[in-house]
């Protein structure tokens, strides 16, 4: 592997052939490390736009990229002893297709995926 090119894991970059999320991006194409399938990043973006990704919070309020949400339940972080406490405010969310609906950075924990059923939108 070229120096500086690290495999990336993202809910929006899942192999359409085998479903693996261990993929890496290189010059606009994505390669699956498990089955070797190669596809274009542009194809992923188009398919999400065509699908009309609709994500709602626990109260049924429509969420959009860039919204601020708050966590409504203590959530254990897999593979860690950390807990995301109820009331934690998460700014600038990004909606994705996949197992988790939201990609975000949580203060004190870092980047992670959340399910929309455990958050509510904060109105300004």
Short mmCIF file of C-alpha atoms in Angstrom, two decimals:
data_model
loop_
_atom_site.label_atom_id
_atom_site.label_comp_id
_atom_site.label_asym_id
_atom_site.label_seq_id
_atom_site.Cartn_x
_atom_site.Cartn_y
_atom_site.Cartn_z
CA UNK A 1 0.00 0.00 0.00
CA UNK A 2 1.26 3.48 -0.80
CA UNK A 3 2.53 5.55 2.08
CA UNK A 4 -0.14 7.89 3.44
CA UNK A 5 -3.06 5.85 2.05
CA UNK A 6 -4.87 4.33 5.01
CA UNK A 7 -7.97 2.15 4.82
CA UNK A 8 -11.04 4.16 5.78
CA UNK A 9 -14.21 2.96 7.43
CA UNK A 10 -17.39 4.87 6.79
CA UNK A 11 -21.03 3.92 6.84
CA UNK A 12 -21.45 5.50 3.42
CA UNK A 13 -18.59 3.42 1.98
CA UNK A 14 -19.75 -0.17 2.24
CA UNK A 15 -18.87 -2.68 -0.46
CA UNK A 16 -21.92 -3.30 -2.67
CA UNK A 17 -20.67 -6.82 -3.46
CA UNK A 18 -19.90 -8.32 -0.03
CA UNK A 19 -21.16 -5.67 2.43
CA UNK A 20 -17.78 -5.22 4.12
CA UNK A 21 -16.90 -1.81 5.51
CA UNK A 22 -13.11 -2.26 5.39
CA UNK A 23 -12.46 -0.24 2.24
CA UNK A 24 -10.02 2.38 1.04
CA UNK A 25 -10.37 5.33 -1.29
CA UNK A 26 -7.82 6.11 -3.99
CA UNK A 27 -8.17 8.83 -6.65
CA UNK A 28 -11.99 8.78 -6.77
CA UNK A 29 -12.42 5.03 -6.63
CA UNK A 30 -13.06 2.77 -3.66
CA UNK A 31 -11.60 -0.73 -3.23
CA UNK A 32 -12.89 -3.40 -0.85
CA UNK A 33 -10.09 -5.04 1.14
CA UNK A 34 -12.08 -8.25 1.59
CA UNK A 35 -13.34 -9.12 -1.91
CA UNK A 36 -11.31 -6.72 -4.11
CA UNK A 37 -14.37 -5.07 -5.70
CA UNK A 38 -13.67 -1.56 -7.08
CA UNK A 39 -16.30 1.15 -7.58
CA UNK A 40 -16.53 4.92 -7.97
CA UNK A 41 -17.14 7.33 -5.08
CA UNK A 42 -19.42 9.30 -7.44
CA UNK A 43 -21.67 6.21 -7.74
CA UNK A 44 -22.12 6.15 -3.95
CA UNK A 45 -23.07 9.84 -3.84
CA UNK A 46 -25.55 9.46 -6.73
CA UNK A 47 -27.24 6.42 -5.19
CA UNK A 48 -27.73 8.23 -1.85
CA UNK A 49 -29.24 11.24 -3.63
CA UNK A 50 -31.56 9.03 -5.68
CA UNK A 51 -32.62 7.10 -2.60
CA UNK A 52 -33.66 10.35 -0.95
CA UNK A 53 -32.13 9.58 2.43
CA UNK A 54 -34.80 10.42 5.04
CA UNK A 55 -33.75 10.30 8.67
CA UNK A 56 -35.98 11.21 11.62
CA UNK A 57 -35.10 11.64 15.29
CA UNK A 58 -36.83 9.92 18.21
CA UNK A 59 -39.73 12.41 18.05
CA UNK A 60 -40.23 12.06 14.29
CA UNK A 61 -38.57 15.38 13.41
CA UNK A 62 -36.75 15.34 10.07
CA UNK A 63 -32.95 15.60 10.42
CA UNK A 64 -30.57 17.21 7.93
CA UNK A 65 -26.80 17.40 7.52
CA UNK A 66 -25.35 20.03 9.85
CA UNK A 67 -28.10 19.81 12.49
CA UNK A 68 -27.40 19.77 16.21
CA UNK A 69 -28.88 16.91 18.24
CA UNK A 70 -28.85 15.79 21.85
CA UNK A 71 -28.55 12.20 23.10
CA UNK A 72 -31.70 10.98 24.91
CA UNK A 73 -30.25 7.83 26.53
CA UNK A 74 -26.90 6.76 28.00
CA UNK A 75 -25.10 4.88 25.21
CA UNK A 76 -22.23 2.47 25.79
CA UNK A 77 -19.40 2.80 23.27
CA UNK A 78 -18.55 -0.59 21.75
CA UNK A 79 -15.00 -1.74 22.46
CA UNK A 80 -14.53 0.85 25.19
CA UNK A 81 -15.55 1.54 28.75
CA UNK A 82 -16.75 5.01 27.70
CA UNK A 83 -20.38 6.08 27.86
CA UNK A 84 -22.10 8.86 25.93
CA UNK A 85 -24.22 10.46 28.64
CA UNK A 86 -27.83 11.53 28.23
CA UNK A 87 -28.03 15.21 27.29
CA UNK A 88 -24.74 15.23 25.35
CA UNK A 89 -25.04 17.82 22.58
CA UNK A 90 -23.66 16.77 19.19
CA UNK A 91 -23.13 19.51 16.60
CA UNK A 92 -22.82 19.34 12.83
CA UNK A 93 -24.09 15.81 12.20
CA UNK A 94 -23.79 14.05 8.84
CA UNK A 95 -26.53 11.71 7.65
CA UNK A 96 -25.47 8.41 6.11
CA UNK A 97 -27.08 5.24 4.81
CA UNK A 98 -26.28 2.05 6.65
CA UNK A 99 -26.56 0.49 10.09
CA UNK A 100 -26.18 3.86 11.83
CA UNK A 101 -27.97 6.92 10.44
CA UNK A 102 -25.63 9.62 11.78
CA UNK A 103 -21.86 10.18 11.60
CA UNK A 104 -20.60 12.72 14.11
CA UNK A 105 -17.84 13.76 16.49
CA UNK A 106 -18.78 13.56 20.14
CA UNK A 107 -16.88 15.85 22.52
CA UNK A 108 -14.51 13.82 24.70
CA UNK A 109 -15.01 10.61 22.72
CA UNK A 110 -14.35 11.32 19.04
CA UNK A 111 -15.84 10.19 15.74
CA UNK A 112 -18.66 7.65 15.89
CA UNK A 113 -21.93 6.55 14.37
CA UNK A 114 -25.28 7.00 16.10
CA UNK A 115 -28.74 5.66 15.43
CA UNK A 116 -31.32 8.39 14.99
CA UNK A 117 -33.70 6.69 17.44
CA UNK A 118 -31.41 7.74 20.33
CA UNK A 119 -31.22 11.47 19.54
CA UNK A 120 -33.55 14.44 19.33
CA UNK A 121 -33.08 17.56 17.26
CA UNK A 122 -32.13 20.74 19.11
CA UNK A 123 -34.08 23.75 17.90
CA UNK A 124 -32.27 27.05 17.92
#
